[in-house]
Tab-separated table of C-alpha atoms in Angstrom:
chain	number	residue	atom	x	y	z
A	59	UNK	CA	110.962	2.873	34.052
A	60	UNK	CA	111.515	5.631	31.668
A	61	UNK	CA	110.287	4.174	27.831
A	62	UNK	CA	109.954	7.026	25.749
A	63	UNK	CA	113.463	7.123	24.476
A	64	UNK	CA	114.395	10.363	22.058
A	65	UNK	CA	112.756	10.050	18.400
A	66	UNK	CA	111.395	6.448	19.091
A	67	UNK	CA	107.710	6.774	18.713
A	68	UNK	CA	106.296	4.730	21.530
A	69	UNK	CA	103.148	4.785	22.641
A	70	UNK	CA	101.565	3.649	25.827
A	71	UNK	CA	98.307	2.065	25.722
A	72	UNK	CA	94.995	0.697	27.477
A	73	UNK	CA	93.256	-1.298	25.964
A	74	UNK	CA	91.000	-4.072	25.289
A	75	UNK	CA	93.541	-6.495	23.095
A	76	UNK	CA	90.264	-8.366	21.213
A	77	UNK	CA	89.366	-4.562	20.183
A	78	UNK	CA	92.921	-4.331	17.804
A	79	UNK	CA	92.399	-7.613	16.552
A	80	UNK	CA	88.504	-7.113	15.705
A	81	UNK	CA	89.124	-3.901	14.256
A	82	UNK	CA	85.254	-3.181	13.996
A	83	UNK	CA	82.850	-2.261	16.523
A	84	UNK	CA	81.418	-4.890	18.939
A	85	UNK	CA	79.942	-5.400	22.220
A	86	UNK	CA	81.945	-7.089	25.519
A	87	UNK	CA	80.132	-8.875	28.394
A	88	UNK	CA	82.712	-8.800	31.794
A	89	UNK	CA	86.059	-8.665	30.619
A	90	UNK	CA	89.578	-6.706	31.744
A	91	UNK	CA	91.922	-4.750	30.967
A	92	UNK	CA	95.729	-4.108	31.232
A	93	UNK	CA	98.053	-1.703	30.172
A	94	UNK	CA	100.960	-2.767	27.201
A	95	UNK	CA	104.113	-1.117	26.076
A	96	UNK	CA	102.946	-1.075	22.566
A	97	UNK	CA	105.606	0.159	19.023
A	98	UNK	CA	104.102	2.088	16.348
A	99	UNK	CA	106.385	2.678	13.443
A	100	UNK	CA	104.022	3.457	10.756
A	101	UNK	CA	103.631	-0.507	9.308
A	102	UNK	CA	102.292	-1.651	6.003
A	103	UNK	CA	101.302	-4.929	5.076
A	104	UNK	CA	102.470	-6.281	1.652
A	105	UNK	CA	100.967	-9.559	0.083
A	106	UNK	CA	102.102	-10.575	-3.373
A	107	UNK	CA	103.362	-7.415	-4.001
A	108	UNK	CA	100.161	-5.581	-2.816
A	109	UNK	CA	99.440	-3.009	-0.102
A	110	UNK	CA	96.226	-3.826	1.928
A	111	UNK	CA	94.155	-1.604	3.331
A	112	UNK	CA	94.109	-1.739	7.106
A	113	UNK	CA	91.529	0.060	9.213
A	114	UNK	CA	93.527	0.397	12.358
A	115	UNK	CA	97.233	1.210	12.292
A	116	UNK	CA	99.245	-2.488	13.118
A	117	UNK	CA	101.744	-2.263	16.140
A	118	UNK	CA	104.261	-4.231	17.557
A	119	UNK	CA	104.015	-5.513	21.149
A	120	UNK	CA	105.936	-8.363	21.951
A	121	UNK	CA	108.062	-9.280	19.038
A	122	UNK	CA	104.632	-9.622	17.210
A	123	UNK	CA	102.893	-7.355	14.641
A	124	UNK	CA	99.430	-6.630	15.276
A	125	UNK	CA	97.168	-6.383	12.861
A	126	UNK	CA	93.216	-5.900	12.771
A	127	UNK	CA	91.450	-9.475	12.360
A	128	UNK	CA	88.779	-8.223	10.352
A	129	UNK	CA	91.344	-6.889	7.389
A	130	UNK	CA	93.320	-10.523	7.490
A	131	UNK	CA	89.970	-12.629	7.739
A	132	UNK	CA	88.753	-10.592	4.292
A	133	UNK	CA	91.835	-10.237	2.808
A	134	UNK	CA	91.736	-14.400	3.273
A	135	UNK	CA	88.518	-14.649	1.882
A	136	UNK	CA	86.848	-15.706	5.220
A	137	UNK	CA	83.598	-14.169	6.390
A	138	UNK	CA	84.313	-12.806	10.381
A	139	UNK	CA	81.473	-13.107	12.731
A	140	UNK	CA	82.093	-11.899	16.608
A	141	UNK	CA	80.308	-13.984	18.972
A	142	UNK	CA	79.757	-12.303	21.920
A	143	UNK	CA	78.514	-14.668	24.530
A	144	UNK	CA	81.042	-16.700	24.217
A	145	UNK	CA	83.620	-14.321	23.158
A	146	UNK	CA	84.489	-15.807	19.590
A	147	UNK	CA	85.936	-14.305	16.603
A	148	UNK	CA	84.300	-17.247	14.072
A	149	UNK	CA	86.394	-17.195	10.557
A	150	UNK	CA	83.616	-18.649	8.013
A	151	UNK	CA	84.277	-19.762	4.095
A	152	UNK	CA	86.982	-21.273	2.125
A	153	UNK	CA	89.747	-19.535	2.520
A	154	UNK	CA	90.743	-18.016	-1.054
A	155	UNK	CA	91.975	-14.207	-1.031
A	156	UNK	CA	90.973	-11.323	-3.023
A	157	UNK	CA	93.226	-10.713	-6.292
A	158	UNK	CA	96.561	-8.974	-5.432
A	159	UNK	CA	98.427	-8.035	-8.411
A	160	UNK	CA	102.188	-9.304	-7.334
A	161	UNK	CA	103.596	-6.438	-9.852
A	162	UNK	CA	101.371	-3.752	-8.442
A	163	UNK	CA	102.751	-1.874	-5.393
A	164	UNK	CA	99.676	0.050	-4.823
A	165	UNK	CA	97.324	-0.588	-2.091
A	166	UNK	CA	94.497	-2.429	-3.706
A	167	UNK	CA	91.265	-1.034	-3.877
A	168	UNK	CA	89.041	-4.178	-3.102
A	169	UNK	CA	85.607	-4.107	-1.246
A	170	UNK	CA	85.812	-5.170	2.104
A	171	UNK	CA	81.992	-6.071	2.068
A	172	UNK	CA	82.653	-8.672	-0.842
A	173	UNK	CA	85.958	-10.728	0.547
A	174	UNK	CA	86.085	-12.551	-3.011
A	175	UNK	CA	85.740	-9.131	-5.105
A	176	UNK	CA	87.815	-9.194	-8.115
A	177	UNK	CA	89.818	-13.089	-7.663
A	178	UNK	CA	90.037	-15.356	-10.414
A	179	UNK	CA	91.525	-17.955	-8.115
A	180	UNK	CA	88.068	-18.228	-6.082
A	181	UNK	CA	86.951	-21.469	-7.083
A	182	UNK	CA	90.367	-22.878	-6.685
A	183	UNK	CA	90.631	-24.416	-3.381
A	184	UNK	CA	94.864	-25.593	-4.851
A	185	UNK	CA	95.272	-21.525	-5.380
A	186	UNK	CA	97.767	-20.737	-2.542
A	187	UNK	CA	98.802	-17.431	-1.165
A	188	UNK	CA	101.868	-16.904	1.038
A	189	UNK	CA	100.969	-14.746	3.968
A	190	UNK	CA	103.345	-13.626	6.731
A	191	UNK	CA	101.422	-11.613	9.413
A	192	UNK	CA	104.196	-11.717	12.192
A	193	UNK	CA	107.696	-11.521	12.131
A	194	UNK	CA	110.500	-10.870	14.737
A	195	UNK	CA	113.239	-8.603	13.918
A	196	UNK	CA	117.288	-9.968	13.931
A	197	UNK	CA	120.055	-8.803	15.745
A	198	UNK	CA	121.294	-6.744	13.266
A	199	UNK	CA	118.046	-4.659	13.331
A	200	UNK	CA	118.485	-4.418	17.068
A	201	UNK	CA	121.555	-3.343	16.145
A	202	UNK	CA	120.387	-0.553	13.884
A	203	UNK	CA	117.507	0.685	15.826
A	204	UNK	CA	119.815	0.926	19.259
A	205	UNK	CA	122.619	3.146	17.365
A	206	UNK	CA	120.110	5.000	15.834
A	207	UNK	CA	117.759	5.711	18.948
A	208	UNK	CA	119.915	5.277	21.749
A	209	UNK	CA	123.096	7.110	20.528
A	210	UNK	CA	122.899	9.209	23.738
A	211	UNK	CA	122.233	8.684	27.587
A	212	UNK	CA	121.330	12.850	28.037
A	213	UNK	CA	119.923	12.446	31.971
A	214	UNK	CA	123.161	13.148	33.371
A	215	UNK	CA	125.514	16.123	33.861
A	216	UNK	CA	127.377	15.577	31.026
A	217	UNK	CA	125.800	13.199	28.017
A	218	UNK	CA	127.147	9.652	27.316
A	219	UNK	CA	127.641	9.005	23.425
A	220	UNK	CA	127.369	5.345	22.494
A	221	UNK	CA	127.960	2.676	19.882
A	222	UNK	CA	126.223	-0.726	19.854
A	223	UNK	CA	127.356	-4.013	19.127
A	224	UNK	CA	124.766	-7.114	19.242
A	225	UNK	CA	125.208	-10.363	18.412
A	226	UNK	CA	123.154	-13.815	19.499
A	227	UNK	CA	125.023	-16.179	21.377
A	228	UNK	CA	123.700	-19.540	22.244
A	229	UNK	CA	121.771	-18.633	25.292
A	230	UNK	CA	121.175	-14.784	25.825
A	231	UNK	CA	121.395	-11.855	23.433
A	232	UNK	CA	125.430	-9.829	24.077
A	233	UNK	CA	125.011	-6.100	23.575
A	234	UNK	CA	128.038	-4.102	23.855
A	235	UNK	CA	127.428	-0.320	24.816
A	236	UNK	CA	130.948	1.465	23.767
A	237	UNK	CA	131.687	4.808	25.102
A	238	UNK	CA	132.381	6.927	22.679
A	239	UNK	CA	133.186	10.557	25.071
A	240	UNK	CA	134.775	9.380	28.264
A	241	UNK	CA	136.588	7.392	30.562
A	242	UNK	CA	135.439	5.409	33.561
A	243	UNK	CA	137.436	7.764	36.066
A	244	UNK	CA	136.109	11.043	33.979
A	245	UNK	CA	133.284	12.849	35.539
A	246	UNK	CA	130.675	12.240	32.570
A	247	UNK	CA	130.456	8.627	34.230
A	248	UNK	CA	130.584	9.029	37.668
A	249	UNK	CA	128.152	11.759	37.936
A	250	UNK	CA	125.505	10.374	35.421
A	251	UNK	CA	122.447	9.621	37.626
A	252	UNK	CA	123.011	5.684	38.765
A	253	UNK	CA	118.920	4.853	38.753
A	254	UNK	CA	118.244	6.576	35.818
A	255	UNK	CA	120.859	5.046	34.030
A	256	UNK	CA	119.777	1.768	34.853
A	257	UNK	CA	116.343	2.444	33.514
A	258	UNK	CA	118.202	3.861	30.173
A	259	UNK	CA	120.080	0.666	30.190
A	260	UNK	CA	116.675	-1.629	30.847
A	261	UNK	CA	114.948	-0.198	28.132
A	262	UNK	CA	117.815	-1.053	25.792
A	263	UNK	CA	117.531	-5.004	27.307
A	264	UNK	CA	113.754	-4.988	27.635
A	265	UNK	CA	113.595	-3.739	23.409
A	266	UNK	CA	116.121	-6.659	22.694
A	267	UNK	CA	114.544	-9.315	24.824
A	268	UNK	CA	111.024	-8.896	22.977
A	269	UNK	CA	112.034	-8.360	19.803
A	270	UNK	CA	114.622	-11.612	19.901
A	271	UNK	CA	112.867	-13.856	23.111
A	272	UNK	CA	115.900	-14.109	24.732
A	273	UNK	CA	117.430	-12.548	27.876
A	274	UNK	CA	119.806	-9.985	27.645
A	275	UNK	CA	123.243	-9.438	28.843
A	276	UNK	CA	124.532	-5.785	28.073
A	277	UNK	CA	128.280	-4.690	28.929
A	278	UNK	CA	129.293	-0.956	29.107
A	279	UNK	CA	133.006	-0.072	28.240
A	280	UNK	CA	134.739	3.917	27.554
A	281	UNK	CA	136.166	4.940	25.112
A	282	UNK	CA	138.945	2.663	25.876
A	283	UNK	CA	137.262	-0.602	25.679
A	284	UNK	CA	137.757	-0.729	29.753
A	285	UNK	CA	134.331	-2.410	30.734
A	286	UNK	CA	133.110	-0.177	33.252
A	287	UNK	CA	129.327	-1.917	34.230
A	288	UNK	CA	127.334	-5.273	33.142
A	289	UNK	CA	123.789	-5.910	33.433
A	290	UNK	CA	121.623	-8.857	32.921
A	291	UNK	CA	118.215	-8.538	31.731
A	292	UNK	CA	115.607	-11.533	31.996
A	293	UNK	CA	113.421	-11.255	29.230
A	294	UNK	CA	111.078	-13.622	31.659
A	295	UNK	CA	110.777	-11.699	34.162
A	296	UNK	CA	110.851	-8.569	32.815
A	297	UNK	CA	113.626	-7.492	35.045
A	298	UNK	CA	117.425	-5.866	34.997
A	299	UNK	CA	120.637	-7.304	37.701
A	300	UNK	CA	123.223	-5.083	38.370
A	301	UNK	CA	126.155	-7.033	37.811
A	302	UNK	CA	128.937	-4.609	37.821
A	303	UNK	CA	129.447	-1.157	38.058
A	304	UNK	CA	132.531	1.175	38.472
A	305	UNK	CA	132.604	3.758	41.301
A	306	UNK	CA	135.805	2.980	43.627
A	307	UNK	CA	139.156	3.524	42.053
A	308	UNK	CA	141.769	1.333	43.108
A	309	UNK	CA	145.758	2.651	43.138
A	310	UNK	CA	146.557	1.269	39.754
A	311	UNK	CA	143.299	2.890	38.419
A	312	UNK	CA	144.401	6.226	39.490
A	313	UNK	CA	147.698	5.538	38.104
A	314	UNK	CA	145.746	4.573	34.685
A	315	UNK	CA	143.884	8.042	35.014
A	316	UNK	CA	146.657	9.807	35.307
A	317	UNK	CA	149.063	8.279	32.483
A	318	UNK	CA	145.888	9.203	30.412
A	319	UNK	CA	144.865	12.706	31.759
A	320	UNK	CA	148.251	14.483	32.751
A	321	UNK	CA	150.272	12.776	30.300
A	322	UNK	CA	150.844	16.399	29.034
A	323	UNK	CA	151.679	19.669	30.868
A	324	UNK	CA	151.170	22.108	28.596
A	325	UNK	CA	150.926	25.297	29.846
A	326	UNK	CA	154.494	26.508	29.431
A	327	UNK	CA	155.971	27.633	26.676
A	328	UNK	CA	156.732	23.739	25.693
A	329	UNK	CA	155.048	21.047	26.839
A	330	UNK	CA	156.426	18.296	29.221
A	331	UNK	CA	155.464	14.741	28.929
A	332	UNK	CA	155.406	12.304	31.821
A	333	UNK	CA	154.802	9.247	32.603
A	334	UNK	CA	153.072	8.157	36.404
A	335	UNK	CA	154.342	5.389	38.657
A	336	UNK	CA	152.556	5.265	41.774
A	337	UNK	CA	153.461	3.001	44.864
A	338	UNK	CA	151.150	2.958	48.236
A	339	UNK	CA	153.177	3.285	51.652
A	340	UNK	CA	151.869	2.922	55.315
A	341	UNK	CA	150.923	6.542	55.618
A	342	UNK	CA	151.377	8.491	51.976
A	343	UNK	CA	150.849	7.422	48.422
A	344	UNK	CA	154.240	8.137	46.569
A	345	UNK	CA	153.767	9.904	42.733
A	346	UNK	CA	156.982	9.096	40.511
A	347	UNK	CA	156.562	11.493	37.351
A	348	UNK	CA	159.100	10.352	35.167
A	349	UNK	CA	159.700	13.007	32.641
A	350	UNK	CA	160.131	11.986	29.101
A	351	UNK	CA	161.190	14.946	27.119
A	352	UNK	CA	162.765	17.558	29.281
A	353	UNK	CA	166.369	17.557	31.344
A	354	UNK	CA	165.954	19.781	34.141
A	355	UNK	CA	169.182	22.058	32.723
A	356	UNK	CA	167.185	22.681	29.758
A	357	UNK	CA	165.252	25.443	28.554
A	358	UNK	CA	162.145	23.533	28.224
A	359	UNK	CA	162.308	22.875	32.334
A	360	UNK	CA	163.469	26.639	33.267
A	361	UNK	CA	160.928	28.079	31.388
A	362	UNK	CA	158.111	26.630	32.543
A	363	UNK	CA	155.266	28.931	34.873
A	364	UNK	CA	156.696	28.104	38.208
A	365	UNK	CA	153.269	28.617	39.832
A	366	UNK	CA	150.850	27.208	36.804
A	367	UNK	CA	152.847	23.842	37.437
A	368	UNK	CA	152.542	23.969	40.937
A	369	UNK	CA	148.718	24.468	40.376
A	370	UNK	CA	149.062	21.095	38.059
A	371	UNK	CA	151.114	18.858	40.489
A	372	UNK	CA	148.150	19.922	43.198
A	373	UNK	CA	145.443	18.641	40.485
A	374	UNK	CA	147.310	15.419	40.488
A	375	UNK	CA	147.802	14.948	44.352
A	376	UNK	CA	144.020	15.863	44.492
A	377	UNK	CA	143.131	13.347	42.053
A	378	UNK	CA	144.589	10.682	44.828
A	379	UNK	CA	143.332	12.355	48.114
A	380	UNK	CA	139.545	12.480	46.882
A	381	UNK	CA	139.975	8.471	46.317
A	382	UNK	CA	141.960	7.444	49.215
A	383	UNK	CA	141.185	9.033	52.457
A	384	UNK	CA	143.811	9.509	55.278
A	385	UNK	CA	147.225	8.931	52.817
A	386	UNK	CA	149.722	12.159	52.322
A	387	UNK	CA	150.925	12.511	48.207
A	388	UNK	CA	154.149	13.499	48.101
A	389	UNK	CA	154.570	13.624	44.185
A	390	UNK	CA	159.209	13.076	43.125
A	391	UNK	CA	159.785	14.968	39.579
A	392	UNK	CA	162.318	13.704	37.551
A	393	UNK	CA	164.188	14.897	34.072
A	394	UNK	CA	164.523	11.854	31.110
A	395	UNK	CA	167.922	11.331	32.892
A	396	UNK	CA	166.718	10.679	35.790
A	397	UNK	CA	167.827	13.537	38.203
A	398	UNK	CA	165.232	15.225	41.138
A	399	UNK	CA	163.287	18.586	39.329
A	400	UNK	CA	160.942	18.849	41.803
A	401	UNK	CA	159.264	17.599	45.132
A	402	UNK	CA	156.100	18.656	46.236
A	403	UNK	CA	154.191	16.870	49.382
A	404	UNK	CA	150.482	17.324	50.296
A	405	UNK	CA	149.652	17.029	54.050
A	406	UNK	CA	146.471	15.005	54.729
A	407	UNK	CA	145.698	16.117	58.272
A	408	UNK	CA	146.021	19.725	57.468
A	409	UNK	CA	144.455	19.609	54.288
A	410	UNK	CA	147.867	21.656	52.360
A	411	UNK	CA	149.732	21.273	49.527
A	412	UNK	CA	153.379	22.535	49.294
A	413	UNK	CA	156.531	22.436	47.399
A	414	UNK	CA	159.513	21.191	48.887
A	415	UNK	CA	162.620	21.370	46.260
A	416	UNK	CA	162.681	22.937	42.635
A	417	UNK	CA	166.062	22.727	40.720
């Protein structure tokens, strides 16, 4: 899986986990280790208004923030003593902070060897100080962080621009992925590189399942809200399901493609406008291009590039014969009235593409 995703700083690391929580030096008997996917984004630690002073940088790993023991346990006024036979961080005293000044947002200079330097409250034991150590993020963070890290899918031949939507159903986190530069029968899709894409997509479901505990159900659509590929991410077992993906075109999706992509000719010296109807036979695919702004008398039909719009009926019949093998095209012209402009058949078995009748 590929996790270091453009300017997120994430770092991969081995470690001992009692080590980041210590934060001090200290001696192991037979222990392990393991490797985490660990999120470092620079975190400070406010209490009553105050900075404190960490001596390790806090991460996040898990939907938790991590934060060295040693700086909580003084910063709660308890005295931290690592037993090492028995592999025990032992919190000793009564519990009362050091002084933060709630209106002060400097980091406080205190003295970590003193934990109850400079508190009035010490001898206090009703003095209470709200302390929140861990907290998850919400969707709308997810939200923020995937539209602001994962704009772009660049691992393919042509990069993917996307918008996120995330919301918290009942059961699983929804995340819909909007294509923002293509189509699901343009080439930016079908030649992005399938695996890699799923790894793009399962770092995008892994990030929301820790962060919100939940599994993840992500749904790709272009840039006309066609969904084009769902995945399912189980935040359990750490694992992405191909659900759906497009690759085969069916014959109303290359009709679809082709209302949308040669809507237009517009090489002439006026454009034409057309609109596609196509209907499958036993041994040939029939193209209907009903024109929409031309009558085949007119000037806008006669002066046309007799060739150049040759060359863009062949696109079109190649558009079908790369997605259905062993049909002819034969693509029928017609003028907004209705009358023939043009017939032009492709031949399957011989692999050629000719014009039959131009008025």
């Amino acid at each position: 899986m590929k996790l270091n995703r453009k300017s997120i700083t994430k770092k991969i690391i081995t470690t001992l986990l009692i080590i980041l929580l210590m934060g001090c030096g200290v001696s192991f008997g037979v222990g392990y280790s393991r490797q985490i996917n660990a999120w470092f984004y620079d975190i400070k630690v406010k209490v009553n208004g105050g900075y404190m002073q960490l001596s390790n940088e806090p991460f996040i790993y898990d939907g938790c923030i991590y934060v060295p023991l040693r700086d909580i346990s003084n910063c709660l006024g308890f005295q931290l003593v690592w037993e090492d036979d028995t592999k025990i961080a032992n919190l000793t005293g009564n519990g009362n902070m050091p002084y933060y000044n709630q209106y002060n947002n400097n980091v406080p200079n205190y003295n970590y060897n003193n934990p109850n330097y400079n508190n009035p409250n010490y001898n206090n034991p009703n003095y209470n100080y709200p302390y929140v150590v861990a907290n998850k993020q919400s969707d709308r963070d997810i939200e923020r962080k995937l539209n602001q890290d994962y704009e772009e899918y660049t691992e393919g031949t042509d990069d993917l621009k996307f918008e996120y939507d995330v919301s918290k159903e009942s059961s699983y986190i929804k995340i819909k992925m909007e294509g923002q530069n293509f189509n699901k029968f343009s080439t930016e899709w079908k030649k992005r590189d399938d695996d890699d894409f799923k790894d793009f997509v399962e770092d995008i479901g892994e990030f929301a399942g820790d962060q919100l505990s939940d599994d993840v159900t992500i749904y790709v659509y272009d840039k006309n809200s066609k969904n084009i590929a769902k995945y399912e991410y189980d935040e359990g077992k750490n694992k992405l399901t191909t659900r759906y993906e497009y690759d085969d075109m069916s014959i109303d999706d290359i009709e679809d493609k082709l209302n949308d992509e040669y809507e237009e000719y517009t090489d002439g010296d006026y454009d034409l406008k057309f609109d596609y109807e196509l209907t499958k036979h036993s041994d040939y695919i029939k193209v209907a291009m009903d024109g929409e702004n031309f009558d085949r008398t007119s000037s806008r039909w006669n002066d046309r590039d007799d060739s150049d719009f040759r060359d863009f009926a062949e696109d079109i019949a190649e558009e079908i014969y790369d997605v259905i093998d062993d049909k002819d095209v034969r693509i029928y012209v017609e003028d907004e009235d209705g009358d023939k402009a043009a017939e032009y058949f492709y031949d399957e078995s011989r692999d050629d593409f000719s014009k039959k009748y131009e008025y």
